[in-house]
Amino acid sequence: MSTIKRAYMEISNGIRGLRFRSEQQSQQNTSAAQGPQGSRETQLPQRFNVNGNGTMNVRIVRSPKPLIARKIRSLFSKSQPDTISELFADERFLSKFFFYFAPEERGTLCQVCRLWKNVLYHPKFWVDVTPIIVCRELSRNDDQRCRFYESLQHRGFDTVCLFGATDNEVSDFVAHFQTYKKQIKAVSLRCSNVTDTGMEVLFKKLPCLYKVELSGCNEITETGLWSCLNPKIVSLTISDCINVADDTVGAIAQLLPSLFELNLQAYHVTDASLAFFSAKQGYILSILRLHSCWEITNHGIVNIVHSLPNLTVLSMSGCSKITDDGVELIAENLRKLRSLDLSWCPRITDASLEYIACDLSQLEELILDRCSRVSDIGVGYLSTMTSLRRLFLRWCTQIRDFSLKHIYSMRNLRVLSLAGCTLVSGQGLCGLTQLHNLDELELTNCPSATREVCLYLRENMAHCLVVD
């Protein structure tokens, strides 16, 4: 259901409540006009007592549960909105109504009036939302910039992304958050010219950082990382930073004993860097993603399986020198893996899929995008994996209908991608209706995924999202 429809339903419920209260009031007015001759339902229950002198006392019997009665009266009291204008000025209604809007829409609704702004500035509307601050667009006026940062603080953001920042802008950001320095838990620097000095200021002034992302920051060097990395960091992402090399991984391994997740995209990292991790990190580090690390070979896989035996998520996407022997090492030694990404590894063949199917019994996600040497035989090996939930075969150009027949037996699949598989037929795709638990099916760039085929799939897989 779209956001507009859900918001419309909320307004309709509010309007029906207004009509119901107006009808109740009209009934009460009618019964009051009838007087004591009216209906007994409108009269208060009474108890009569006769005294010794023959006089009669009347005592009203109160409700045995006054708290419930008080709540009922409060629900239909005069403080409830009676018109549409009053409804949109009622904070209780707005606090539910605004949940039907996306975060970017709430940012626009804040500008309607002061009441809406006060309601929307509650932190509950901004949970898991990261504001992106484009530093070049910030006002040069100190007062306006101060009010902007105060609005971030009032909404309770604990994650901030700085885009295109310099050392001066980082210092300005930290200065405005000095009183709320414990509020910021995660910071992302993207496409920024921040140097080692700016990084040092950022980490010293925000001591509670536990998640850091550095993307496209070419001024940061290994020396700066050695001097400023906080031991509290549990998640670190470094991508497209030209100065990142083996010494960077050494700094990460020695300075971050509590590291749980490491995402690294670097062209100059070699096999030797993967041997720097200590035994303690081998016990804690659970997620390792190495993207486009072109210099890593099977020897680097040896270092990974020896240093980090408890990995549950491993990505070697774009590590083009990895072969079947490296995958065999992964399958034999990393038995706790739940997710494995081997996309853009052109040397992977069906033999790797046999190793995966035999040894990785707990694997739930497998990504084989652009593995052009994977064929129907390899998919046959995967069909024996009952734990597999998500399978991605984008642009595996040797996949044919025989692979689909193996996939029909994978009844536990939730997500399947066959995008770019040009050799599958329409009849083979129609057979995917046997996957009753499938939630998402991607068929983009498949010539056989015609309009009729997709219509047939949508009619027979009503609960599945078919992307064509």
Coordinates of C-alpha atoms in Angstrom, one line a residue:
M1 CA 0.0 0.0 0.0
S2 CA 1.4 3.4 -1.0
T3 CA 2.2 6.2 1.5
I4 CA -0.6 8.4 0.2
K5 CA -3.2 5.6 0.6
R6 CA -2.2 4.8 4.1
A7 CA -2.2 8.5 5.1
Y8 CA -5.7 8.8 3.5
M9 CA -6.9 5.9 5.6
E10 CA -5.6 7.6 8.8
I11 CA -7.4 10.8 7.9
S12 CA -10.6 8.9 7.1
N13 CA -10.4 7.2 10.5
G14 CA -10.0 10.6 12.1
I15 CA -13.0 12.0 10.2
R16 CA -15.2 9.0 11.1
G17 CA -14.3 9.6 14.7
L18 CA -15.4 13.2 14.4
R19 CA -18.7 12.0 12.9
F20 CA -19.2 9.4 15.6
R21 CA -18.7 12.0 18.3
S22 CA -21.0 14.5 16.7
E23 CA -23.8 11.8 16.4
Q24 CA -23.3 11.0 20.1
Q25 CA -23.6 14.6 21.1
S26 CA -26.8 15.0 19.1
Q27 CA -28.2 11.9 20.7
Q28 CA -27.3 13.2 24.2
N29 CA -28.9 16.6 23.3
T30 CA -32.1 14.8 22.2
S31 CA -32.3 12.7 25.3
A32 CA -31.8 15.7 27.5
A33 CA -34.6 17.5 25.7
Q34 CA -37.0 14.7 26.5
G35 CA -36.5 15.3 30.2
P36 CA -37.3 12.7 32.9
Q37 CA -39.8 11.1 30.4
G38 CA -37.0 10.0 28.1
S39 CA -35.2 6.8 27.7
R40 CA -34.0 5.0 30.8
E41 CA -30.6 4.6 29.3
T42 CA -29.9 8.3 29.8
Q43 CA -31.0 8.3 33.4
L44 CA -28.5 7.8 36.2
P45 CA -29.0 4.8 38.4
Q46 CA -30.4 5.8 41.8
R47 CA -30.9 4.1 45.2
F48 CA -33.7 5.1 47.5
N49 CA -33.4 4.8 51.3
V50 CA -36.3 5.5 53.8
N51 CA -35.3 7.0 57.1
G52 CA -37.0 6.3 60.4
N53 CA -39.0 9.6 60.2
G54 CA -40.5 8.5 56.9
T55 CA -38.4 10.8 54.6
M56 CA -36.7 9.4 51.5
N57 CA -33.0 10.0 50.6
V58 CA -31.8 9.7 47.1
R59 CA -28.1 8.5 46.6
I60 CA -26.5 8.2 43.2
V61 CA -24.6 4.9 42.6
R62 CA -21.2 5.6 41.2
S63 CA -19.3 3.3 38.8
P64 CA -17.3 0.6 40.6
K65 CA -14.4 1.4 38.2
P66 CA -13.9 5.1 38.2
L67 CA -10.5 4.9 36.3
I68 CA -12.2 3.2 33.3
A69 CA -15.0 5.7 33.3
R70 CA -12.5 8.5 33.4
K71 CA -10.7 7.1 30.4
I72 CA -13.9 6.8 28.5
R73 CA -14.9 10.4 29.3
S74 CA -11.5 11.6 28.2
L75 CA -11.8 9.9 24.9
F76 CA -15.1 11.7 24.1
S77 CA -14.4 15.0 26.0
K78 CA -14.6 18.4 24.4
S79 CA -10.8 18.5 24.0
Q80 CA -11.1 16.0 21.1
P81 CA -11.0 17.6 17.6
D82 CA -14.3 18.4 16.0
T83 CA -13.2 19.7 12.6
I84 CA -10.5 18.8 10.0
S85 CA -8.6 21.9 11.0
E86 CA -8.6 20.8 14.7
L87 CA -7.7 17.3 13.6
F88 CA -4.5 18.5 11.9
A89 CA -3.7 20.5 15.0
D90 CA -4.1 17.5 17.3
E91 CA -0.7 16.3 18.5
R92 CA -1.9 12.7 19.2
F93 CA -3.3 12.3 15.7
L94 CA -0.2 13.9 14.1
S95 CA 2.2 11.7 16.1
K96 CA 0.6 8.6 14.3
F97 CA -0.1 10.3 11.0
F98 CA 3.5 11.4 10.3
F99 CA 4.7 7.8 10.5
Y100 CA 3.1 7.2 7.0
F101 CA 5.6 9.5 5.3
A102 CA 9.2 8.8 4.2
P103 CA 12.0 10.7 6.0
E104 CA 12.6 13.1 3.2
E105 CA 8.8 13.9 3.2
R106 CA 8.9 14.6 6.9
G107 CA 11.7 17.1 6.3
T108 CA 9.3 19.0 4.0
L109 CA 6.4 18.7 6.5
C110 CA 8.5 20.3 9.2
Q111 CA 8.2 23.6 7.3
V112 CA 4.4 23.7 7.3
C113 CA 4.0 25.3 10.8
R114 CA 5.6 25.5 14.2
L115 CA 3.2 22.8 15.6
W116 CA 4.1 20.3 13.0
K117 CA 7.8 21.1 13.4
N118 CA 7.6 20.5 17.2
V119 CA 5.9 17.1 16.6
L120 CA 8.2 16.0 13.8
Y121 CA 11.4 17.0 15.7
H122 CA 10.8 14.1 18.1
P123 CA 13.6 11.5 17.7
K124 CA 11.2 8.6 17.1
F125 CA 10.6 9.9 13.5
W126 CA 14.4 9.8 12.7
V127 CA 15.5 6.4 13.9
D128 CA 18.0 4.7 11.5
V129 CA 18.0 7.9 9.3
T130 CA 21.4 9.4 8.3
P131 CA 21.4 13.1 7.3
I132 CA 23.8 13.9 4.4
I133 CA 25.4 17.3 4.9
V134 CA 26.7 18.7 1.7
C135 CA 29.3 21.1 3.1
R136 CA 29.5 23.3 0.0
E137 CA 25.9 24.2 0.4
L138 CA 26.1 25.1 4.0
S139 CA 25.3 28.8 4.8
R140 CA 28.3 31.0 5.5
N141 CA 26.2 32.8 8.1
D142 CA 27.1 31.6 11.6
D143 CA 23.6 32.0 13.1
Q144 CA 21.9 30.0 10.3
R145 CA 24.6 27.3 10.4
C146 CA 24.1 27.1 14.2
R147 CA 20.3 26.7 13.9
F148 CA 20.9 23.9 11.3
Y149 CA 23.1 22.0 13.6
E150 CA 20.7 22.5 16.5
S151 CA 17.9 21.0 14.4
L152 CA 20.0 17.9 13.9
Q153 CA 20.6 17.7 17.7
H154 CA 17.0 18.1 18.6
R155 CA 16.0 15.3 16.2
G156 CA 18.4 12.9 17.9
F157 CA 20.5 11.9 14.9
D158 CA 23.4 9.6 16.0
T159 CA 24.7 9.1 12.5
V160 CA 26.0 11.9 10.2
C161 CA 27.4 11.9 6.7
L162 CA 29.7 14.8 5.6
F163 CA 30.0 15.1 1.8
G164 CA 32.8 17.2 0.3
A165 CA 34.2 18.4 3.6
T166 CA 37.5 20.0 4.4
D167 CA 39.4 20.3 7.7
N168 CA 37.7 23.6 8.5
E169 CA 34.3 22.2 7.9
V170 CA 35.0 19.2 10.1
S171 CA 36.2 21.5 12.9
D172 CA 33.1 23.6 12.5
F173 CA 30.9 20.5 12.7
V174 CA 32.6 19.2 15.8
A175 CA 32.5 22.6 17.5
H176 CA 28.7 22.8 17.1
F177 CA 28.2 19.2 18.5
Q178 CA 30.6 19.7 21.4
T179 CA 27.8 19.6 24.0
Y180 CA 26.3 16.6 22.2
K181 CA 29.5 14.8 21.5
K182 CA 28.3 11.6 23.1
Q183 CA 25.2 11.6 20.8
I184 CA 27.2 11.0 17.6
K185 CA 28.0 7.3 17.2
A186 CA 28.8 7.0 13.5
V187 CA 30.4 9.4 11.0
S188 CA 30.8 9.0 7.2
L189 CA 33.2 11.1 5.1
R190 CA 32.5 10.9 1.4
C191 CA 34.4 12.6 -1.4
S192 CA 36.1 14.9 1.1
N193 CA 39.5 16.7 1.2
V194 CA 40.0 16.0 4.9
T195 CA 43.6 15.5 5.8
D196 CA 45.2 13.6 8.7
T197 CA 44.8 16.8 10.9
G198 CA 41.1 16.9 10.3
M199 CA 40.8 13.2 11.1
E200 CA 42.6 13.7 14.3
V201 CA 40.3 16.5 15.4
L202 CA 37.2 14.4 14.5
F203 CA 38.2 11.4 16.5
K204 CA 39.4 13.4 19.5
K205 CA 36.3 15.6 19.8
L206 CA 33.9 12.7 19.2
P207 CA 35.1 10.0 21.6
C208 CA 32.0 7.8 21.3
L209 CA 32.4 6.9 17.6
Y210 CA 32.0 3.2 17.0
K211 CA 31.3 3.2 13.2
V212 CA 33.3 5.1 10.6
E213 CA 33.2 5.2 6.8
L214 CA 35.9 6.9 4.6
S215 CA 35.0 7.0 0.9
G216 CA 36.9 8.9 -1.7
C217 CA 39.1 10.7 0.9
N218 CA 42.4 10.8 -1.0
E219 CA 44.2 13.2 1.4
I220 CA 44.1 10.7 4.3
T221 CA 47.3 8.7 4.7
E222 CA 48.4 5.7 6.7
T223 CA 50.1 8.0 9.2
G224 CA 46.8 9.7 10.0
L225 CA 45.0 6.4 10.6
W226 CA 47.8 5.3 12.9
S227 CA 47.4 8.4 15.0
C228 CA 43.6 8.7 15.2
L229 CA 41.9 5.3 15.1
N230 CA 39.7 4.8 18.2
P231 CA 39.9 1.4 19.9
K232 CA 36.1 1.6 20.4
I233 CA 35.4 1.3 16.6
V234 CA 33.5 -1.9 15.8
S235 CA 32.7 -1.2 12.1
L236 CA 35.1 0.4 9.6
T237 CA 34.6 1.0 5.9
I238 CA 37.4 2.3 3.6
S239 CA 36.8 2.6 -0.1
D240 CA 38.4 4.5 -3.0
C241 CA 41.1 6.1 -0.9
I242 CA 44.2 6.2 -3.0
N243 CA 46.7 6.0 -0.1
V244 CA 45.4 2.8 1.4
A245 CA 47.8 -0.1 1.3
D246 CA 49.2 -2.9 3.4
D247 CA 50.3 -0.6 6.3
T248 CA 46.6 0.6 6.6
V249 CA 45.5 -2.9 7.2
G250 CA 48.3 -3.2 9.8
A251 CA 47.1 -0.2 11.6
I252 CA 43.5 -1.5 11.6
A253 CA 44.7 -4.9 12.9
Q254 CA 46.7 -3.4 15.8
L255 CA 44.6 -0.4 16.8
L256 CA 41.0 -1.9 16.6
P257 CA 40.8 -4.9 18.9
S258 CA 37.0 -4.9 19.0
L259 CA 36.5 -4.7 15.2
F260 CA 33.4 -6.7 14.2
E261 CA 33.0 -5.5 10.5
L262 CA 35.6 -4.5 8.0
N263 CA 34.7 -3.3 4.5
L264 CA 37.8 -2.6 2.4
Q265 CA 38.1 -1.5 -1.3
A266 CA 41.7 -0.9 -2.2
Y267 CA 43.7 -1.7 -5.3
H268 CA 47.1 -1.9 -3.6
V269 CA 46.4 -4.3 -0.7
T270 CA 48.3 -7.5 -1.1
D271 CA 48.2 -11.0 0.5
A272 CA 50.7 -10.0 3.2
S273 CA 48.3 -7.6 4.8
L274 CA 45.8 -10.3 5.6
A275 CA 48.2 -11.9 8.0
F276 CA 48.3 -8.9 10.4
F277 CA 45.1 -9.8 12.3
S278 CA 45.6 -11.0 15.9
A279 CA 44.1 -14.0 17.6
K280 CA 41.6 -11.8 19.5
Q281 CA 40.4 -10.2 16.2
G282 CA 40.1 -13.7 14.8
Y283 CA 37.5 -14.4 17.5
I284 CA 35.6 -11.1 17.2
L285 CA 35.7 -10.2 13.5
S286 CA 32.7 -11.6 11.8
I287 CA 32.2 -9.6 8.6
L288 CA 34.9 -9.1 6.0
R289 CA 34.3 -7.6 2.6
L290 CA 37.2 -7.1 0.2
H291 CA 36.0 -5.4 -2.9
S292 CA 38.2 -5.1 -6.0
C293 CA 41.4 -6.0 -4.2
W294 CA 43.1 -7.0 -7.4
E295 CA 46.4 -8.1 -5.8
I296 CA 44.9 -10.7 -3.5
T297 CA 45.5 -14.3 -4.6
N298 CA 44.9 -17.7 -3.1
H299 CA 47.8 -17.1 -0.7
G300 CA 45.7 -14.3 0.8
I301 CA 42.9 -16.7 1.3
V302 CA 45.3 -18.9 3.3
N303 CA 46.0 -16.0 5.6
I304 CA 42.3 -15.2 6.0
V305 CA 41.2 -18.7 7.0
H306 CA 44.1 -19.0 9.5
S307 CA 43.7 -15.5 11.0
L308 CA 39.9 -15.2 10.9
P309 CA 38.3 -18.6 11.3
N310 CA 34.9 -17.3 12.7
L311 CA 33.8 -15.3 9.7
T312 CA 30.1 -15.4 8.9
V313 CA 30.1 -13.0 6.0
L314 CA 32.9 -13.0 3.4
S315 CA 33.0 -11.1 0.1
M316 CA 35.8 -11.4 -2.4
S317 CA 33.9 -9.4 -5.1
G318 CA 36.3 -8.3 -7.8
C319 CA 39.3 -10.2 -6.5
S320 CA 39.9 -11.5 -10.0
K321 CA 43.0 -13.7 -9.1
I322 CA 41.0 -16.0 -6.9
T323 CA 40.6 -19.5 -8.3
D324 CA 38.9 -22.8 -7.4
D325 CA 41.7 -23.7 -5.0
G326 CA 41.0 -20.5 -3.0
V327 CA 37.3 -21.4 -2.8
E328 CA 38.2 -24.9 -1.6
L329 CA 40.2 -23.4 1.2
I330 CA 37.2 -21.2 2.2
A331 CA 34.8 -24.1 2.1
E332 CA 37.0 -26.4 4.2
N333 CA 37.9 -23.9 6.9
L334 CA 35.1 -21.3 7.2
R335 CA 32.3 -23.6 8.1
K336 CA 30.3 -20.8 9.9
L337 CA 29.7 -18.7 6.7
R338 CA 26.2 -17.5 6.2
S339 CA 27.0 -15.2 3.2
L340 CA 29.6 -15.6 0.4
D341 CA 30.1 -13.2 -2.4
L342 CA 32.3 -14.4 -5.4
S343 CA 31.0 -12.0 -8.0
W344 CA 33.3 -10.7 -10.7
C345 CA 35.7 -13.6 -10.1
P346 CA 36.1 -14.9 -13.7
R347 CA 38.3 -17.9 -12.7
I348 CA 35.6 -19.5 -10.6
T349 CA 34.2 -22.7 -12.2
D350 CA 31.7 -25.5 -11.3
A351 CA 34.4 -27.1 -9.1
S352 CA 34.1 -24.2 -6.6
L353 CA 30.3 -24.7 -6.4
E354 CA 30.9 -28.4 -5.6
Y355 CA 33.2 -27.4 -2.7
I356 CA 30.6 -24.9 -1.5
A357 CA 27.8 -27.5 -1.6
C358 CA 29.7 -30.1 0.2
D359 CA 31.2 -28.1 3.1
L360 CA 29.2 -24.9 3.7
S361 CA 26.0 -26.5 5.1
Q362 CA 25.0 -23.2 6.9
L363 CA 25.3 -20.9 3.9
E364 CA 22.2 -18.8 3.3
E365 CA 23.4 -16.4 0.6
L366 CA 25.6 -17.0 -2.5
I367 CA 26.4 -14.3 -5.0
L368 CA 28.0 -15.4 -8.3
D369 CA 27.4 -12.4 -10.5
R370 CA 29.6 -12.3 -13.7
C371 CA 31.1 -15.7 -13.0
S372 CA 31.0 -16.6 -16.7
R373 CA 32.4 -20.1 -16.3
V374 CA 29.6 -21.4 -14.0
S375 CA 27.3 -23.8 -15.9
D376 CA 24.4 -26.0 -15.4
I377 CA 26.5 -28.6 -13.6
G378 CA 27.5 -26.2 -10.9
V379 CA 23.9 -25.2 -10.3
G380 CA 23.1 -28.9 -9.9
Y381 CA 25.6 -29.0 -7.0
L382 CA 23.9 -26.0 -5.4
S383 CA 20.4 -27.6 -5.6
T384 CA 21.4 -29.9 -2.8
M385 CA 21.8 -27.0 -0.3
T386 CA 18.7 -26.9 1.8
S387 CA 20.0 -23.9 3.8
L388 CA 20.3 -21.6 0.8
R389 CA 17.8 -18.7 0.8
R390 CA 19.3 -16.1 -1.6
L391 CA 21.0 -17.0 -4.9
F392 CA 22.3 -14.5 -7.4
L393 CA 23.3 -15.6 -10.9
R394 CA 23.4 -12.3 -12.7
W395 CA 25.1 -12.4 -16.2
C396 CA 26.2 -16.1 -15.8
T397 CA 25.9 -16.5 -19.5
Q398 CA 26.2 -20.4 -19.5
I399 CA 23.0 -20.8 -17.4
R400 CA 20.3 -22.7 -19.4
D401 CA 17.0 -24.4 -18.7
F402 CA 18.8 -27.4 -17.3
S403 CA 19.9 -25.2 -14.4
L404 CA 16.4 -24.0 -13.9
K405 CA 15.2 -27.6 -13.5
H406 CA 17.7 -28.0 -10.6
I407 CA 16.5 -24.7 -9.1
Y408 CA 12.9 -26.0 -9.1
S409 CA 13.9 -28.4 -6.3
M410 CA 15.3 -25.5 -4.1
R411 CA 12.0 -25.0 -2.3
N412 CA 13.6 -22.8 0.5
L413 CA 14.7 -20.1 -1.9
R414 CA 13.4 -16.6 -1.0
V415 CA 15.4 -14.5 -3.5
L416 CA 16.6 -15.5 -7.0
S417 CA 18.2 -13.4 -9.6
L418 CA 18.6 -14.5 -13.2
A419 CA 19.3 -11.1 -14.7
G420 CA 21.3 -11.2 -17.9
C421 CA 20.9 -15.0 -18.3
T422 CA 20.3 -14.9 -22.0
L423 CA 20.1 -18.7 -22.7
V424 CA 17.1 -19.5 -20.5
S425 CA 13.7 -20.0 -22.3
G426 CA 10.3 -18.7 -21.5
Q427 CA 9.1 -22.2 -20.7
G428 CA 11.9 -22.7 -18.2
L429 CA 11.1 -19.4 -16.5
C430 CA 7.4 -20.4 -16.2
G431 CA 8.5 -23.4 -14.3
L432 CA 9.7 -21.2 -11.5
T433 CA 6.1 -21.1 -10.2
Q434 CA 7.0 -24.3 -8.3
L435 CA 9.0 -22.2 -5.9
H436 CA 6.1 -21.4 -3.6
N437 CA 8.3 -19.6 -1.0
L438 CA 10.0 -17.2 -3.4
D439 CA 9.6 -13.6 -2.4
E440 CA 11.6 -11.8 -5.2
L441 CA 12.6 -12.8 -8.7
E442 CA 14.8 -10.7 -10.9
L443 CA 14.6 -11.2 -14.7
T444 CA 16.0 -8.0 -16.1
N445 CA 17.9 -8.3 -19.4
C446 CA 16.4 -11.7 -20.0
P447 CA 15.2 -11.9 -23.6
S448 CA 12.8 -14.7 -22.7
A449 CA 11.2 -12.7 -19.9
T450 CA 8.5 -11.4 -22.3
R451 CA 5.4 -9.5 -21.2
E452 CA 3.3 -12.7 -21.4
V453 CA 5.8 -14.7 -19.3
C454 CA 6.0 -12.1 -16.6
L455 CA 2.3 -11.8 -16.5
Y456 CA 2.0 -15.6 -16.1
L457 CA 4.5 -15.5 -13.2
R458 CA 2.7 -12.7 -11.4
E459 CA -0.6 -14.4 -11.7
N460 CA 0.7 -17.7 -10.4
M461 CA 3.1 -16.2 -7.8
A462 CA 1.0 -13.5 -6.2
H463 CA 3.2 -13.1 -3.2
C464 CA 6.4 -12.8 -5.2
L465 CA 7.9 -9.5 -6.6
V466 CA 8.8 -10.1 -10.2
V467 CA 11.4 -7.5 -11.5
D468 CA 11.6 -7.4 -15.2

